[in-house]
PDB file of C-alpha atoms in Angstrom:
ATOM      1  CA  UNK A 321       9.687  18.728 -16.316  1.00 56.00           C
ATOM      2  CA  UNK A 322       8.517  21.479 -18.691  1.00 61.00           C
ATOM      3  CA  UNK A 323      11.364  21.445 -21.200  1.00 64.00           C
ATOM      4  CA  UNK A 324      12.526  17.833 -20.916  1.00 60.00           C
ATOM      5  CA  UNK A 325       9.246  16.089 -20.031  1.00 70.00           C
ATOM      6  CA  UNK A 326      11.176  13.427 -18.125  1.00 75.00           C
ATOM      7  CA  UNK A 327      10.167  13.994 -14.502  1.00 83.00           C
ATOM      8  CA  UNK A 328       7.050  13.538 -12.407  1.00 87.00           C
ATOM      9  CA  UNK A 329       6.355  15.812  -9.438  1.00 88.00           C
ATOM     10  CA  UNK A 330       3.927  14.590  -6.793  1.00 90.00           C
ATOM     11  CA  UNK A 331       2.126  16.424  -4.003  1.00 88.00           C
ATOM     12  CA  UNK A 332       2.231  15.389  -0.331  1.00 90.00           C
ATOM     13  CA  UNK A 333      -0.569  12.871  -0.987  1.00 93.00           C
ATOM     14  CA  UNK A 334       1.401  11.195  -3.777  1.00 91.00           C
ATOM     15  CA  UNK A 335      -0.757  12.565  -6.609  1.00 92.00           C
ATOM     16  CA  UNK A 336       1.191  13.550  -9.733  1.00 91.00           C
ATOM     17  CA  UNK A 337       1.033  17.255 -10.563  1.00 90.00           C
ATOM     18  CA  UNK A 338       0.629  18.528 -14.118  1.00 89.00           C
ATOM     19  CA  UNK A 339       3.006  21.055 -15.628  1.00 87.00           C
ATOM     20  CA  UNK A 340       0.339  23.756 -15.149  1.00 88.00           C
ATOM     21  CA  UNK A 341      -0.177  22.780 -11.477  1.00 90.00           C
ATOM     22  CA  UNK A 342       3.587  22.932 -10.838  1.00 88.00           C
ATOM     23  CA  UNK A 343       3.854  26.216 -12.710  1.00 89.00           C
ATOM     24  CA  UNK A 344       1.127  27.819 -10.582  1.00 89.00           C
ATOM     25  CA  UNK A 345       2.664  26.458  -7.376  1.00 89.00           C
ATOM     26  CA  UNK A 346       6.213  27.618  -8.216  1.00 89.00           C
ATOM     27  CA  UNK A 347       5.035  31.001  -9.466  1.00 88.00           C
ATOM     28  CA  UNK A 348       2.992  31.588  -6.301  1.00 88.00           C
ATOM     29  CA  UNK A 349       5.848  30.537  -3.998  1.00 88.00           C
ATOM     30  CA  UNK A 350       8.476  32.884  -5.490  1.00 85.00           C
ATOM     31  CA  UNK A 351       7.621  36.224  -7.126  1.00 82.00           C
ATOM     32  CA  UNK A 352      10.948  36.080  -8.996  1.00 86.00           C
ATOM     33  CA  UNK A 353      10.253  32.586 -10.379  1.00 90.00           C
ATOM     34  CA  UNK A 354       9.852  33.554 -14.052  1.00 91.00           C
ATOM     35  CA  UNK A 355      13.173  35.447 -14.451  1.00 92.00           C
ATOM     36  CA  UNK A 356      14.914  32.739 -12.409  1.00 93.00           C
ATOM     37  CA  UNK A 357      13.460  30.015 -14.625  1.00 93.00           C
ATOM     38  CA  UNK A 358      14.287  31.900 -17.845  1.00 94.00           C
ATOM     39  CA  UNK A 359      17.901  32.341 -16.729  1.00 95.00           C
ATOM     40  CA  UNK A 360      18.143  28.740 -15.452  1.00 94.00           C
ATOM     41  CA  UNK A 361      16.856  27.377 -18.764  1.00 93.00           C
ATOM     42  CA  UNK A 362      19.209  29.683 -20.704  1.00 94.00           C
ATOM     43  CA  UNK A 363      22.326  28.525 -18.840  1.00 94.00           C
ATOM     44  CA  UNK A 364      21.325  24.843 -18.995  1.00 92.00           C
ATOM     45  CA  UNK A 365      20.941  25.200 -22.778  1.00 92.00           C
ATOM     46  CA  UNK A 366      24.431  26.746 -22.894  1.00 93.00           C
ATOM     47  CA  UNK A 367      25.850  23.657 -21.144  1.00 92.00           C
ATOM     48  CA  UNK A 368      26.253  25.080 -17.615  1.00 92.00           C
ATOM     49  CA  UNK A 369      24.914  23.668 -14.352  1.00 93.00           C
ATOM     50  CA  UNK A 370      23.301  26.508 -12.363  1.00 95.00           C
ATOM     51  CA  UNK A 371      22.979  26.163  -8.597  1.00 94.00           C
ATOM     52  CA  UNK A 372      21.470  28.561  -6.072  1.00 91.00           C
ATOM     53  CA  UNK A 373      24.025  31.303  -5.284  1.00 90.00           C
ATOM     54  CA  UNK A 374      22.841  32.771  -1.976  1.00 88.00           C
ATOM     55  CA  UNK A 375      26.161  31.963  -0.306  1.00 89.00           C
ATOM     56  CA  UNK A 376      27.895  34.393  -2.689  1.00 88.00           C
ATOM     57  CA  UNK A 377      25.174  37.053  -2.817  1.00 87.00           C
ATOM     58  CA  UNK A 378      24.114  36.014  -6.324  1.00 90.00           C
ATOM     59  CA  UNK A 379      21.041  34.380  -7.819  1.00 91.00           C
ATOM     60  CA  UNK A 380      23.000  31.510  -9.434  1.00 93.00           C
ATOM     61  CA  UNK A 381      26.510  30.136  -9.523  1.00 93.00           C
ATOM     62  CA  UNK A 382      27.531  28.302 -12.698  1.00 94.00           C
ATOM     63  CA  UNK A 383      29.429  25.019 -12.794  1.00 92.00           C
ATOM     64  CA  UNK A 384      30.954  23.462 -15.911  1.00 88.00           C
ATOM     65  CA  UNK A 385      29.593  20.010 -15.053  1.00 80.00           C
ATOM     66  CA  UNK A 386      28.512  20.099 -11.434  1.00 75.00           C
ATOM     67  CA  UNK A 387      29.684  20.872  -7.896  1.00 80.00           C
ATOM     68  CA  UNK A 388      31.125  17.375  -7.511  1.00 79.00           C
ATOM     69  CA  UNK A 389      33.652  17.897 -10.305  1.00 79.00           C
ATOM     70  CA  UNK A 390      34.560  21.609 -10.385  1.00 81.00           C
ATOM     71  CA  UNK A 391      34.280  24.809  -8.409  1.00 87.00           C
ATOM     72  CA  UNK A 392      31.724  27.294  -9.706  1.00 87.00           C
ATOM     73  CA  UNK A 393      33.202  29.674 -12.253  1.00 89.00           C
ATOM     74  CA  UNK A 394      30.651  32.479 -12.280  1.00 91.00           C
ATOM     75  CA  UNK A 395      28.155  34.190 -10.022  1.00 92.00           C
ATOM     76  CA  UNK A 396      25.016  35.418 -11.800  1.00 93.00           C
ATOM     77  CA  UNK A 397      23.006  38.453 -10.673  1.00 91.00           C
ATOM     78  CA  UNK A 398      19.583  38.647 -12.342  1.00 91.00           C
ATOM     79  CA  UNK A 399      17.618  41.787 -13.122  1.00 88.00           C
ATOM     80  CA  UNK A 400      14.231  41.724 -14.805  1.00 89.00           C
ATOM     81  CA  UNK A 401      13.684  44.381 -17.472  1.00 89.00           C
ATOM     82  CA  UNK A 402      10.705  45.507 -19.470  1.00 86.00           C
ATOM     83  CA  UNK A 403      10.749  45.328 -23.272  1.00 84.00           C
ATOM     84  CA  UNK A 404      12.491  48.744 -23.436  1.00 83.00           C
ATOM     85  CA  UNK A 405      15.387  47.613 -21.250  1.00 81.00           C
ATOM     86  CA  UNK A 406      14.342  49.505 -18.102  1.00 79.00           C
ATOM     87  CA  UNK A 407      15.035  47.568 -14.904  1.00 80.00           C
ATOM     88  CA  UNK A 408      11.730  46.896 -13.214  1.00 78.00           C
ATOM     89  CA  UNK A 409      11.533  48.750  -9.937  1.00 61.00           C
ATOM     90  CA  UNK A 410       9.293  46.479  -7.917  1.00 53.00           C
ATOM     91  CA  UNK A 411       9.533  45.124  -4.386  1.00 48.00           C
ATOM     92  CA  UNK A 412      10.855  41.774  -5.588  1.00 48.00           C
ATOM     93  CA  UNK A 413      13.983  43.314  -7.187  1.00 52.00           C
ATOM     94  CA  UNK A 414      17.189  44.075  -5.368  1.00 63.00           C
ATOM     95  CA  UNK A 415      18.322  47.647  -5.631  1.00 67.00           C
ATOM     96  CA  UNK A 416      20.527  48.031  -8.695  1.00 67.00           C
ATOM     97  CA  UNK A 417      23.149  50.388  -7.340  1.00 74.00           C
ATOM     98  CA  UNK A 418      26.898  50.548  -7.852  1.00 76.00           C
ATOM     99  CA  UNK A 419      27.408  49.939  -4.132  1.00 78.00           C
ATOM    100  CA  UNK A 420      25.457  46.657  -4.252  1.00 78.00           C
ATOM    101  CA  UNK A 421      27.173  45.539  -7.460  1.00 78.00           C
ATOM    102  CA  UNK A 422      30.568  46.403  -5.982  1.00 78.00           C
ATOM    103  CA  UNK A 423      29.766  44.323  -2.879  1.00 80.00           C
ATOM    104  CA  UNK A 424      28.856  41.276  -4.969  1.00 82.00           C
ATOM    105  CA  UNK A 425      31.870  41.864  -7.218  1.00 82.00           C
ATOM    106  CA  UNK A 426      34.245  41.916  -4.242  1.00 82.00           C
ATOM    107  CA  UNK A 427      32.786  38.709  -2.818  1.00 84.00           C
ATOM    108  CA  UNK A 428      33.023  37.057  -6.254  1.00 83.00           C
ATOM    109  CA  UNK A 429      36.632  38.122  -6.668  1.00 81.00           C
ATOM    110  CA  UNK A 430      37.529  36.986  -3.148  1.00 80.00           C
ATOM    111  CA  UNK A 431      36.238  33.469  -3.876  1.00 85.00           C
ATOM    112  CA  UNK A 432      37.783  33.508  -7.377  1.00 84.00           C
ATOM    113  CA  UNK A 433      34.568  33.621  -9.363  1.00 86.00           C
ATOM    114  CA  UNK A 434      33.612  35.823 -12.251  1.00 86.00           C
ATOM    115  CA  UNK A 435      30.481  37.930 -12.009  1.00 90.00           C
ATOM    116  CA  UNK A 436      27.820  38.243 -14.694  1.00 91.00           C
ATOM    117  CA  UNK A 437      24.853  40.594 -14.705  1.00 90.00           C
ATOM    118  CA  UNK A 438      22.001  38.844 -16.471  1.00 92.00           C
ATOM    119  CA  UNK A 439      19.160  41.044 -17.702  1.00 91.00           C
ATOM    120  CA  UNK A 440      15.938  39.177 -18.476  1.00 92.00           C
ATOM    121  CA  UNK A 441      13.957  41.239 -20.995  1.00 93.00           C
ATOM    122  CA  UNK A 442      10.203  40.744 -21.107  1.00 92.00           C
ATOM    123  CA  UNK A 443       8.571  40.490 -24.538  1.00 92.00           C
ATOM    124  CA  UNK A 444       6.635  43.599 -25.675  1.00 90.00           C
ATOM    125  CA  UNK A 445       3.247  41.887 -25.227  1.00 86.00           C
ATOM    126  CA  UNK A 446       4.028  40.415 -21.785  1.00 87.00           C
ATOM    127  CA  UNK A 447       1.216  40.651 -19.225  1.00 84.00           C
ATOM    128  CA  UNK A 448       2.446  39.950 -15.639  1.00 80.00           C
ATOM    129  CA  UNK A 449      -1.106  38.956 -14.686  1.00 81.00           C
ATOM    130  CA  UNK A 450      -1.187  36.219 -17.325  1.00 82.00           C
ATOM    131  CA  UNK A 451       1.590  33.935 -16.067  1.00 83.00           C
ATOM    132  CA  UNK A 452      -0.479  30.875 -15.199  1.00 81.00           C
ATOM    133  CA  UNK A 453       1.126  28.614 -17.830  1.00 83.00           C
ATOM    134  CA  UNK A 454       4.667  28.159 -19.179  1.00 86.00           C
ATOM    135  CA  UNK A 455       3.528  29.563 -22.528  1.00 86.00           C
ATOM    136  CA  UNK A 456       4.120  33.034 -21.038  1.00 85.00           C
ATOM    137  CA  UNK A 457       7.876  32.389 -21.487  1.00 87.00           C
ATOM    138  CA  UNK A 458       7.853  32.825 -25.266  1.00 88.00           C
ATOM    139  CA  UNK A 459       9.688  35.946 -26.358  1.00 90.00           C
ATOM    140  CA  UNK A 460      11.858  36.538 -23.279  1.00 93.00           C
ATOM    141  CA  UNK A 461      15.424  37.613 -24.115  1.00 93.00           C
ATOM    142  CA  UNK A 462      18.582  37.185 -22.059  1.00 94.00           C
ATOM    143  CA  UNK A 463      21.370  39.772 -22.098  1.00 93.00           C
ATOM    144  CA  UNK A 464      24.614  39.156 -20.206  1.00 93.00           C
ATOM    145  CA  UNK A 465      27.427  41.452 -19.122  1.00 91.00           C
ATOM    146  CA  UNK A 466      30.572  40.186 -17.407  1.00 90.00           C
ATOM    147  CA  UNK A 467      31.838  42.473 -14.638  1.00 84.00           C
ATOM    148  CA  UNK A 468      35.493  42.514 -13.660  1.00 79.00           C
ATOM    149  CA  UNK A 469      37.207  44.662 -11.112  1.00 73.00           C
ATOM    150  CA  UNK A 470      39.815  46.800 -12.823  1.00 73.00           C
ATOM    151  CA  UNK A 471      43.141  46.924 -11.028  1.00 72.00           C
ATOM    152  CA  UNK A 472      45.504  49.369 -12.776  1.00 78.00           C
ATOM    153  CA  UNK A 473      48.709  47.529 -11.861  1.00 76.00           C
ATOM    154  CA  UNK A 474      47.371  44.290 -13.382  1.00 72.00           C
ATOM    155  CA  UNK A 475      45.830  45.718 -16.526  1.00 68.00           C
ATOM    156  CA  UNK A 476      48.466  48.080 -17.969  1.00 70.00           C
ATOM    157  CA  UNK A 477      50.123  46.794 -21.145  1.00 66.00           C
ATOM    158  CA  UNK A 478      53.859  46.354 -20.713  1.00 58.00           C
ATOM    159  CA  UNK A 479      53.913  48.097 -17.340  1.00 52.00           C
ATOM    160  CA  UNK A 480      55.605  46.755 -14.273  1.00 49.00           C
ATOM    161  CA  UNK A 481      53.360  45.659 -11.439  1.00 46.00           C
ATOM    162  CA  UNK A 482      55.596  47.337  -8.855  1.00 44.00           C
ATOM    163  CA  UNK A 483      54.309  50.383  -7.043  1.00 45.00           C
ATOM    164  CA  UNK A 484      56.330  53.581  -6.833  1.00 43.00           C
ATOM    165  CA  UNK A 485      57.867  53.877  -3.382  1.00 41.00           C
ATOM    166  CA  UNK A 486      56.750  57.293  -2.105  1.00 44.00           C
ATOM    167  CA  UNK A 487      59.824  57.671   0.133  1.00 44.00           C
ATOM    168  CA  UNK A 488      62.337  57.420  -2.731  1.00 41.00           C
ATOM    169  CA  UNK A 489      60.319  59.504  -5.169  1.00 41.00           C
ATOM    170  CA  UNK A 490      61.743  62.974  -5.546  1.00 42.00           C
ATOM    171  CA  UNK A 491      59.339  65.840  -6.093  1.00 42.00           C
ATOM    172  CA  UNK A 492      59.573  67.537  -9.485  1.00 45.00           C
ATOM    173  CA  UNK A 493      60.715  71.157  -9.345  1.00 50.00           C
ATOM    174  CA  UNK A 494      58.100  73.684 -10.283  1.00 48.00           C
ATOM    175  CA  UNK A 495      58.921  76.528 -12.621  1.00 47.00           C
TER     176      UNK A 495
END
């Protein structure tokens, strides 16, 4: 609606809503709407189809074309940051801890999806109280980091993937 200008949204009485009316409604219904929209718009522009990722503990899952044609390839976890890169510590953010990231990473690996941490950086002049129109989106930056679980047996160059059998291993003499 905002970026493509090809859709009309109506209220329960059938009246068409303006972009500003929709923006206010969406922003009021979800305190995380702006970083979600920024990330959604970013991935759509990159050619991905984002879908809600609650089933996998993520904010989005990314499809190449859509869920009808492919399985999702990535799970996206979104963190909102200020202009200095500090993760905003507000009630609407999930706790950014290694335990939580490890949990999401394990789920993603179990369902054969990659995991991406997506940091949405606010512009330096951003005022959270002045988000009543889509013009507040100008200047946001997206930073991505792919997370993979490191398994030593899989990631050593030229090494065998077999594990040393502890029963047949002889202790080294000490001198």
